Coordinates of C-alpha atoms in Angstrom, one line a residue:
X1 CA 0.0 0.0 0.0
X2 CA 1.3 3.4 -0.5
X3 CA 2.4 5.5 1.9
X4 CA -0.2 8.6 2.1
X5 CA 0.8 11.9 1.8
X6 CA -0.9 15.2 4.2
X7 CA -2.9 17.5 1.6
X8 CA -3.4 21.2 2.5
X9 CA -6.5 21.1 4.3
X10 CA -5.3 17.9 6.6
X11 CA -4.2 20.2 9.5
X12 CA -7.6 21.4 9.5
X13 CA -9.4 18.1 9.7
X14 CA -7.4 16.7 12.2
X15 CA -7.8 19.3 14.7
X16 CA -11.4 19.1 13.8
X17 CA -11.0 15.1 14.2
X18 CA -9.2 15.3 17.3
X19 CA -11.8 17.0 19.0
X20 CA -14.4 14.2 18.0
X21 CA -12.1 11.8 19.2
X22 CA -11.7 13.5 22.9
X23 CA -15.6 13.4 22.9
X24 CA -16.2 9.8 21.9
X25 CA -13.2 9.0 24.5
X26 CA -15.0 10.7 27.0
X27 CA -18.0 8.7 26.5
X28 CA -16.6 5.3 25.8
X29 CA -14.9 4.8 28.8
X30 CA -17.4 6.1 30.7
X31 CA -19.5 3.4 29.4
X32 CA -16.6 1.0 30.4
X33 CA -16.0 2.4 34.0
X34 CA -19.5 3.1 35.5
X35 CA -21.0 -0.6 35.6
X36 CA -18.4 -1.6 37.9
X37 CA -20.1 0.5 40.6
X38 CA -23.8 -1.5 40.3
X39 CA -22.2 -4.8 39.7
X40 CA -23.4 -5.7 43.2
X41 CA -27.1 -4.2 42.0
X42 CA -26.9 -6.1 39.2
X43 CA -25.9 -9.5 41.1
X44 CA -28.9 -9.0 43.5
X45 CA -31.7 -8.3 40.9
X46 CA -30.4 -11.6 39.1
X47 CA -29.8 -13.2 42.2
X48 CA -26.4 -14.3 41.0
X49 CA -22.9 -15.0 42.3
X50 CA -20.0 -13.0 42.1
X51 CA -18.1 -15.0 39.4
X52 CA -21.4 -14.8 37.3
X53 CA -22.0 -11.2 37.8
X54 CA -18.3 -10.2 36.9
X55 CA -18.5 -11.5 33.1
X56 CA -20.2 -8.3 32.8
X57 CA -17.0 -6.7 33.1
X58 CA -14.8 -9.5 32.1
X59 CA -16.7 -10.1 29.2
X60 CA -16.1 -6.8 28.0
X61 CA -12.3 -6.4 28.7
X62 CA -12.0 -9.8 26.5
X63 CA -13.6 -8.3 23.1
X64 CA -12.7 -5.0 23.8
X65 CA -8.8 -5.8 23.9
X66 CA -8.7 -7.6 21.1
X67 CA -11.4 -5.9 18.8
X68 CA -8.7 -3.0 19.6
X69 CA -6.0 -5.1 17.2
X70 CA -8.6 -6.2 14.4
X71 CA -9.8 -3.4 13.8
X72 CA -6.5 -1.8 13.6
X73 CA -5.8 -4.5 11.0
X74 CA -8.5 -3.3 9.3
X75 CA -8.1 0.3 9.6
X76 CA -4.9 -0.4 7.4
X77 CA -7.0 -2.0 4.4
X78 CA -10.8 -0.2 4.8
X79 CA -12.0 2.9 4.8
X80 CA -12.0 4.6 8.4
X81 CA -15.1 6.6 7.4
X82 CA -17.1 2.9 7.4
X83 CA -15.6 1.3 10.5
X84 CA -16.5 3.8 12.5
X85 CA -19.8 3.9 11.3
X86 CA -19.9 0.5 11.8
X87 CA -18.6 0.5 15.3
X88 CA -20.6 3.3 16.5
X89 CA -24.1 1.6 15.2
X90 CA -23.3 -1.5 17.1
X91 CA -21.8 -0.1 19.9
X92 CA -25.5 2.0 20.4
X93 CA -27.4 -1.5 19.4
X94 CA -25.8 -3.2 22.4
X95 CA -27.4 0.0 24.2
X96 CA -30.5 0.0 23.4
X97 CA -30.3 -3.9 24.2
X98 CA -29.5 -3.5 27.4
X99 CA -31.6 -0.6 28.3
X100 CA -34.4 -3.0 27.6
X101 CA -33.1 -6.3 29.1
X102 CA -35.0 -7.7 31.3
X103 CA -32.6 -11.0 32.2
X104 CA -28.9 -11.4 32.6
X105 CA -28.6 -13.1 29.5
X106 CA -29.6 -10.6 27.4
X107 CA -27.3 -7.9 29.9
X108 CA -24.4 -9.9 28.8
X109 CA -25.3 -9.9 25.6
X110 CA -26.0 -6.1 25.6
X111 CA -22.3 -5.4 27.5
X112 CA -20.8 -8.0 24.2
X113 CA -22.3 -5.9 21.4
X114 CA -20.7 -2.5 23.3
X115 CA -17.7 -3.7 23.3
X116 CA -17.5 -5.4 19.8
X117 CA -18.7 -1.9 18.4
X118 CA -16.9 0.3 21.0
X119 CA -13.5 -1.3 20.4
X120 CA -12.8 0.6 17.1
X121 CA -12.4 3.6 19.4
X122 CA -9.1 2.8 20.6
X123 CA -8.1 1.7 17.4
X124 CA -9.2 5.4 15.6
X125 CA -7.4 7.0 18.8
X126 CA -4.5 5.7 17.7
X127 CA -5.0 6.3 14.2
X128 CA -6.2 9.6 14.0
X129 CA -3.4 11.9 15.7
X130 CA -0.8 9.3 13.9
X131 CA -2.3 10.3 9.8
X132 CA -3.7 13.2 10.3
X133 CA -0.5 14.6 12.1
X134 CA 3.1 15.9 11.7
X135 CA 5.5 14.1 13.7
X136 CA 6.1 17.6 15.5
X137 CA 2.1 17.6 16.3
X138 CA 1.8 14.5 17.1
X139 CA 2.1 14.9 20.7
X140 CA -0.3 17.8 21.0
X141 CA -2.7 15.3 19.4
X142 CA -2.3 12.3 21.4
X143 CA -2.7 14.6 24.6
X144 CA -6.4 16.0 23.5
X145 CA -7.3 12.4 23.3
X146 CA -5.8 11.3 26.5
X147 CA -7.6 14.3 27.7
X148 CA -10.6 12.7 27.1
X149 CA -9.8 9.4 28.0
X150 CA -9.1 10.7 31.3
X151 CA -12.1 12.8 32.2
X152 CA -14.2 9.9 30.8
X153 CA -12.6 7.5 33.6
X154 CA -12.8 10.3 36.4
X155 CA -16.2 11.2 35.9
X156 CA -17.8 7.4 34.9
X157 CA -18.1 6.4 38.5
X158 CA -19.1 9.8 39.7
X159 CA -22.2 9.7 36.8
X160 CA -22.8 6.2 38.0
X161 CA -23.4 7.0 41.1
X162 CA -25.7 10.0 40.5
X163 CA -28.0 8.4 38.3
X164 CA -28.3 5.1 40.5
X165 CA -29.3 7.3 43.2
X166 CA -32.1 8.3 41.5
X167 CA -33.6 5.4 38.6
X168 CA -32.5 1.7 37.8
X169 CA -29.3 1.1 36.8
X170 CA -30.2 0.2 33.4
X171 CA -30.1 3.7 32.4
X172 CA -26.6 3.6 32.8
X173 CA -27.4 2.1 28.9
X174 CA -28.4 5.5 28.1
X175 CA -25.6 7.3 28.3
X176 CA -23.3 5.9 25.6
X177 CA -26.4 6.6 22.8
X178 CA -24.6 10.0 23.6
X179 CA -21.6 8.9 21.2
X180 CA -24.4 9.0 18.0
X181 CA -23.9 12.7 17.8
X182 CA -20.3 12.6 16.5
X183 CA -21.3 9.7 13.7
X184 CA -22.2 12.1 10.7
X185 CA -19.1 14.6 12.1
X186 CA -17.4 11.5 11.2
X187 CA -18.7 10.9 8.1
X188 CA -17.9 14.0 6.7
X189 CA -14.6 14.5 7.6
X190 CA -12.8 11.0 8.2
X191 CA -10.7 10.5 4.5
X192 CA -12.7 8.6 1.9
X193 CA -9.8 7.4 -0.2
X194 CA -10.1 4.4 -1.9
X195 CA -8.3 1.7 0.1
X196 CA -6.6 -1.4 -1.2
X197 CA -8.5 -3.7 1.3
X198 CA -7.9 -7.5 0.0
X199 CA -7.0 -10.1 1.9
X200 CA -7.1 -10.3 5.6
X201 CA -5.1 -13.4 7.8
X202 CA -8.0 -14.2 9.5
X203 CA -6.4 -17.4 11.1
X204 CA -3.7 -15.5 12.6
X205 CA -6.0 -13.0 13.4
X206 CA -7.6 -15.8 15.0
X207 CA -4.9 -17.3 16.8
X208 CA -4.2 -14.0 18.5
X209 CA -7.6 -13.5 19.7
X210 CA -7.6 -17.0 21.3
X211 CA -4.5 -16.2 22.7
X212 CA -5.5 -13.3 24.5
X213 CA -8.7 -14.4 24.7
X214 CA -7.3 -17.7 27.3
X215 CA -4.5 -15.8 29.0
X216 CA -7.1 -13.2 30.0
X217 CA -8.9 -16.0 31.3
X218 CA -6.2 -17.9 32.6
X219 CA -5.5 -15.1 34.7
X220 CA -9.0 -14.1 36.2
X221 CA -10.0 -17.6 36.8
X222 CA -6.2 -18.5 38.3
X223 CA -6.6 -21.4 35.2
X224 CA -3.3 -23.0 34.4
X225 CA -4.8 -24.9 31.8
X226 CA -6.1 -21.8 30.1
X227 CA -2.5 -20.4 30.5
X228 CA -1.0 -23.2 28.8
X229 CA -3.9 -23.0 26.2
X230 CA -3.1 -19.4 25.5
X231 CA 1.1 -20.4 25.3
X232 CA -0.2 -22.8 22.6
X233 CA -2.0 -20.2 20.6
X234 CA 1.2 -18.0 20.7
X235 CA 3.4 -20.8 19.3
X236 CA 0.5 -20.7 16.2
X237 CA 0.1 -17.1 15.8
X238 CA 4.1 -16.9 15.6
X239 CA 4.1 -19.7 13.2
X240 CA 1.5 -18.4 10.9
X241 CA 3.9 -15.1 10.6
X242 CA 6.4 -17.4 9.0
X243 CA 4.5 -18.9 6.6
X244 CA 1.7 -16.8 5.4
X245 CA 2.0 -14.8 2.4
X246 CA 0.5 -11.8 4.1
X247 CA 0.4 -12.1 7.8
X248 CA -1.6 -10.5 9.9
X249 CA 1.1 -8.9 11.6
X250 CA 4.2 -8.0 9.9
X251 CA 7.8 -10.0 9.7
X252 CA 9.1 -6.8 9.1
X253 CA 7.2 -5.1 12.0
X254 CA 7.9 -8.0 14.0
X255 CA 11.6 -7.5 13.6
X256 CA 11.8 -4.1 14.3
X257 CA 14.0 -4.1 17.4
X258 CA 13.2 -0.3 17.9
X259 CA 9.2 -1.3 17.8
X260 CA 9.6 -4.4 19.8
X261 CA 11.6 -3.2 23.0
X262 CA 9.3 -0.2 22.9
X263 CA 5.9 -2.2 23.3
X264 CA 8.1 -4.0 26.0
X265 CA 9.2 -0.3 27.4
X266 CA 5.4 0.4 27.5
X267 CA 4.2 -3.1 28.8
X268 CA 6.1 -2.9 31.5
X269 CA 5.1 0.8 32.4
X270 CA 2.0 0.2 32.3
X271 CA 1.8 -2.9 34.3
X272 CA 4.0 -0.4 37.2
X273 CA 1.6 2.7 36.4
X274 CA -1.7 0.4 37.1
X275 CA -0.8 -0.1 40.4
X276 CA -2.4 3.3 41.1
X277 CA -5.8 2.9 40.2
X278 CA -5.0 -0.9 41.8
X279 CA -3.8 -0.3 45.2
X280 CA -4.9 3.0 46.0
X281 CA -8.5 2.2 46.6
X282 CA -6.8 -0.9 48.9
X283 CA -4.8 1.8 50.9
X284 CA -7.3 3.3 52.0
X285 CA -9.5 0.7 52.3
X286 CA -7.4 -0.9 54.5
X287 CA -5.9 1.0 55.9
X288 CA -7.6 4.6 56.6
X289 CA -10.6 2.7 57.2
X290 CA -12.9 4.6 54.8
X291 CA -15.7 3.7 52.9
X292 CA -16.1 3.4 49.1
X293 CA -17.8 6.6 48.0
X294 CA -15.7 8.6 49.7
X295 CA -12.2 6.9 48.0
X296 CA -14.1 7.9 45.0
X297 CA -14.3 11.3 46.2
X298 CA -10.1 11.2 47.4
X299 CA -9.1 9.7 44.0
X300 CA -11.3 11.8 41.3
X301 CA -9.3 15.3 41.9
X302 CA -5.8 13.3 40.8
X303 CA -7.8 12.1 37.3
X304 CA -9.6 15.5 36.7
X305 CA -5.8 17.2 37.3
X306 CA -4.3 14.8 34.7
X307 CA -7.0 15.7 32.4
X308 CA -6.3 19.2 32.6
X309 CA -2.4 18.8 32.0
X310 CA -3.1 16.4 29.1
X311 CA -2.7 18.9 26.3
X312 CA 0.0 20.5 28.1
X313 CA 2.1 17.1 28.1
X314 CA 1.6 17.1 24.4
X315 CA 2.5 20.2 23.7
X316 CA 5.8 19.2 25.6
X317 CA 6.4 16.5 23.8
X318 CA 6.7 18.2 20.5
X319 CA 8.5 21.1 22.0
X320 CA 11.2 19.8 24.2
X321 CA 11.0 15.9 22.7
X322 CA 9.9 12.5 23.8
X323 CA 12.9 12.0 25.7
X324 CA 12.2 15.1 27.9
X325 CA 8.9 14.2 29.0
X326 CA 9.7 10.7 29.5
X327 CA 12.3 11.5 32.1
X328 CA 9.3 13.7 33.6
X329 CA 7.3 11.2 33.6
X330 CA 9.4 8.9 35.5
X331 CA 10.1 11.4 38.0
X332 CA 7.0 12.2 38.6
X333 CA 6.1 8.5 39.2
X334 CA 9.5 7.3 41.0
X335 CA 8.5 10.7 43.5
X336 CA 4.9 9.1 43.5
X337 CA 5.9 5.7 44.3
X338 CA 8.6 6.5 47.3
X339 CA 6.2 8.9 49.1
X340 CA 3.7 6.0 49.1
X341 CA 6.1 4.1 50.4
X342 CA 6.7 6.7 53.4
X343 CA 3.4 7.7 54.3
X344 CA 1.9 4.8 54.2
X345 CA -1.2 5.7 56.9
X346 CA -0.9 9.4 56.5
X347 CA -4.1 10.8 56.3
X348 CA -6.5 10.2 52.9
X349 CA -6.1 14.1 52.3
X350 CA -2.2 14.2 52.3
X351 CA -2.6 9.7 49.7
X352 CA -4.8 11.9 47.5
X353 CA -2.1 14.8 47.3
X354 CA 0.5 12.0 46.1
X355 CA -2.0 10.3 44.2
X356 CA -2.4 13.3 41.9
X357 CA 1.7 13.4 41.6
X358 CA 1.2 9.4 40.1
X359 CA -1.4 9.9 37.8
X360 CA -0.2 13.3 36.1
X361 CA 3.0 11.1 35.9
X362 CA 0.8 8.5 34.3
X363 CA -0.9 10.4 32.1
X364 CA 2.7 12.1 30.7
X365 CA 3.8 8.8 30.4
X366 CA 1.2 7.7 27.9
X367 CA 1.5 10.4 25.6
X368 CA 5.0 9.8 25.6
X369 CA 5.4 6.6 24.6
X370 CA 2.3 6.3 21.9
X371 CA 4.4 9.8 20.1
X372 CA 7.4 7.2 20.6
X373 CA 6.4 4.3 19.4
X374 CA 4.1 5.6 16.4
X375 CA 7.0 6.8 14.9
X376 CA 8.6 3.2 14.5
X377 CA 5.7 2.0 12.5
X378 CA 5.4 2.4 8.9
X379 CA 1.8 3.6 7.7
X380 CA 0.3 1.3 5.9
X381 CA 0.8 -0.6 9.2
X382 CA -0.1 2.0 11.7
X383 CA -3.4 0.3 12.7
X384 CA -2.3 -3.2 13.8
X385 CA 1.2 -1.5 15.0
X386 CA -0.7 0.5 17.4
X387 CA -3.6 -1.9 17.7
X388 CA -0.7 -3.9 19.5
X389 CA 0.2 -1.2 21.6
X390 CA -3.0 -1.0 22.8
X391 CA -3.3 -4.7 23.4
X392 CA -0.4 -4.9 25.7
X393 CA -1.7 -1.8 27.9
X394 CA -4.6 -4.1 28.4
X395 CA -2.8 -7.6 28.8
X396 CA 0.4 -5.9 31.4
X397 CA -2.7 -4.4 33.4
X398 CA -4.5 -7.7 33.6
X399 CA -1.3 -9.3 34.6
X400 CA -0.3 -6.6 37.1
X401 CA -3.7 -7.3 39.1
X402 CA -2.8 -10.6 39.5
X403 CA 0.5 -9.8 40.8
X404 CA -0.7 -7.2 43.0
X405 CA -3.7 -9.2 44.3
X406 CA -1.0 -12.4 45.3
X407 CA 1.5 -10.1 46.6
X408 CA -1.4 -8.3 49.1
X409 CA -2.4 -12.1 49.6
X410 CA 1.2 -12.6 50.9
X411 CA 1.7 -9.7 53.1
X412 CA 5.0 -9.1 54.6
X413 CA 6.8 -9.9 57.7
X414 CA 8.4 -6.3 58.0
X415 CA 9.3 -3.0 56.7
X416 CA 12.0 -1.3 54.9
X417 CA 10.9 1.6 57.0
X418 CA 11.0 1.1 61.3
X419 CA 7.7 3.4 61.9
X420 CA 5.4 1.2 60.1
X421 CA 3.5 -0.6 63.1
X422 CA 1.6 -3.6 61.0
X423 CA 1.2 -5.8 58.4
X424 CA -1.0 -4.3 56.1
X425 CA 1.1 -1.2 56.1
X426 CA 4.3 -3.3 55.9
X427 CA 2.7 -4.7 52.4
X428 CA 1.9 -1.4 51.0
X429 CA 5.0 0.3 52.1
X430 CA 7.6 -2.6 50.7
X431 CA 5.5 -2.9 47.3
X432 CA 5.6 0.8 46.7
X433 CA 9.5 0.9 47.2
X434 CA 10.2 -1.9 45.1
X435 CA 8.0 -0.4 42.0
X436 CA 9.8 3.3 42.5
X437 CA 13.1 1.5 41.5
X438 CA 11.8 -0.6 39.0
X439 CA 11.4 3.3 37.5
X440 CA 14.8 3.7 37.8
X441 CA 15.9 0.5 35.4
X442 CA 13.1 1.5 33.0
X443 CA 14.9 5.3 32.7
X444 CA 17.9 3.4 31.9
X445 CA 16.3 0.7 29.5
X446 CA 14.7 3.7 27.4
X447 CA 18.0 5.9 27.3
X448 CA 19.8 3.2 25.7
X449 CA 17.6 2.0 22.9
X450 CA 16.6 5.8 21.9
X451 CA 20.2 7.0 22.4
X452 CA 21.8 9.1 18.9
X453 CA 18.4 8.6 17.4
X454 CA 17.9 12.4 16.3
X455 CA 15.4 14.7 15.2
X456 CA 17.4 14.5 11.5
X457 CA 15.8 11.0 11.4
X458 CA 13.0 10.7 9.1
X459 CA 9.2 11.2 10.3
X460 CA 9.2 7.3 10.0
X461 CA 11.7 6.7 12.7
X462 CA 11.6 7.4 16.3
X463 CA 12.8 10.7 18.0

């Protein structure tokens, strides 16, 4: 496929597409955020267990991470105009389902049709700020749409619990009919160039559903059956690289070191960064004793402040360079990490105060390494390139729970630090310290694979 070339009038229709794209955010992952609050609603009006209830969410997760990847894939061959529309019409079908379900059946059918339709959202969110903008804009783009990614998560739970005060919980439906309004915006301004389409590698597109698909499972269940299942499906998808004519992943993008060690870069990030939204609500849980809707309360300010500073981060991207506001970033989150670690039992005013230090670091973070890694990718292969990136955010923060959840399981003997007085701070205290250095060999790990790589390289290359 040929590489496309910006016309004239693309500056203006990607600032107008941006935009769009903060307001869909917003709504989509309010839609994926506020039914974890009724979950325990929904379980009593079913009269269900827990494990049953929670395929409402895990259900969701599963299609949503990797409907993220195929519909990168076919971003790179279609016309974005289409899949979009697409997306959006099913997305708003599973809706209208669920505003009118009446049984948990169709409520898990209703959450499966949302997420098959809202996972091309992620997928235009990468692809949007990566064609429509300059290298040098690039970061100002990916920080609107972060923007909105991060009110959408801030404010889901607080809209959740607002309308659940006052009607059923269905109407939580409602809300994401909302994202109809920016379909014919769209339409109108998404490119309608004539793609190459062809063929698609749907077995391998297969095989890496089914291996996500399993470790996802594998994980939440504690399976090692599925786990082995999903190593199985790896071996295939690897093997189907090799031999099909035109895989659904790239050899060439496969053997991009660059590319490679920066998913890794941003896996394991990611997996660190999601101990925030993680432990947090543990901390102080645990231990300051208080009770749900008021961690709500300590933890929305730090997500409301990192929405604010979004478009700042971008603009600082493409000012000072990705290298600039990574090291930011990881000082912002080391600093976040090792005052954790200290006050551990302070009071929930001073957690939140640090909290907001984490997830601006976060946020930075993010923006950072999507400008990075975009700029590895060839485009005709931006769509699965970043489909992927999107797919490990998911998969190291699926993993990471785990981790987290056995490590808390553990506990700990002692502290690093003499004034903690017990257990559950001793847990807290020693995991915060040990992922504050991990920080540290991630700063290192990033300066040497981006090190000499200049801003004479070519807009195809990283910075």
């Amino acid at each position: 496929m040929p590489i496309e070339q910006p016309d004239a009038a693309q500056p203006a229709i990607g600032n107008v597409l941006i935009k769009l794209l903060a307001f869909t955010l917003i709504v989509s992952s309010m839609s994926a955020t506020m039914f974890n609050i009724v979950l325990p609603e929904i379980r009593a009006d079913f009269d269900l267990s827990v494990a049953q209830v929670s395929w409402v969410s895990t259900a969701y997760l599963l299609i949503y991470a990797v409907g993220s990847v195929i519909y990168g894939k076919l971003l790179d061959r279609y016309q974005a105009r289409n899949l979009i529309t697409f997306g959006l019409l099913v997305f708003a079908s599973g809706s209208l389902l669920g505003l009118l379900a009446g049984s948990f059946p169709v409520v898990l059918i209703a959450r499966i049709l949302q997420a098959v339709g809202a996972s091309v959202i992620p997928a235009l969110a990468m692809l949007i700020p990566v064609r429509y903008f300059p290298p040098e804009r690039r970061g100002h783009a990916l920080g609107i749409s972060a923007t909105g990614l991060a009110l959408g998560n801030a404010i889901g739970p607080i809209v959740s619990s607002l309308l659940v005060s006052f009607v059923h919980w269905r109407w939580l439906f409602a809300i994401p009919l909302l994202i109809l309004i920016t379909l014919p915006f769209y339409r109108k301004h998404l490119s309608s160039e004539i793609r190459e389409g062809g063929h698609i590698d749907w077995l391998g597109g297969g095989l890496l559903t089914g291996t996500v698909a399993l470790l996802l499972l594998a994980i939440t269940q504690g399976n090692l059956w599925l786990g082995a299942g999903s190593a199985l499906m790896v071996i295939g998808f690897l093997w189907r690289i090799r031999k099909a004519a035109d895989p659904f992943m790239s050899r060439t993008l496969l053997q991009d070191r660059i590319y490679l060690m920066g998913l890794m870069i941003a896996a394991v990030v990611m997996s660190i960064s999601y101990a925030l939204p993680f432990l947090t609500p543990q901390l102080l849980s645990d231990i300051n004793r208080l009770e749900p809707g008021v961690i709500g309360f300590v933890m929305v300010p730090g997500a409301c402040l990192s929405a604010y500073l979004g478009r700042k981060a971008g603009k600082l991207a493409d000012s000072k360079g990705n290298s600039f506001v990574y090291h930011m970033a990881s000082l912002l989150l080391f600093g976040c990490f090792i005052l954790l670690s200290f006050f551990v039992g302070s009071p929930a005013v001073l957690i939140g105060l640090i909290f907001m230090i984490g997830n601006v670091g976060q946020m930075f973070m993010q923006i950072v390494l999507s400008n990075t890694i975009s700029r590895s990718i060839p485009k005709d292969q931006i769509g699965v390139g970043m489909g992927m990136l999107t797919l490990c955010n998911f998969l190291s923060g699926a993993v990471a729970t785990g981790i987290y959840g056995k490590v808390m399981d553990h506990g700990a003997q002692s502290s690093w630090l003499p004034w903690h007085s017990n257990e559950a701070s001793y847990v807290f205290s020693n995991l915060y310290l040990v992922l504050a250095l991990m920080y540290i060999g991630l700063l290192l790990l990033y300066r040497s694979v981006y090190a000499g790589r200049t801003k004479a390289k070519t807009a195809g290359q990283m910075a």
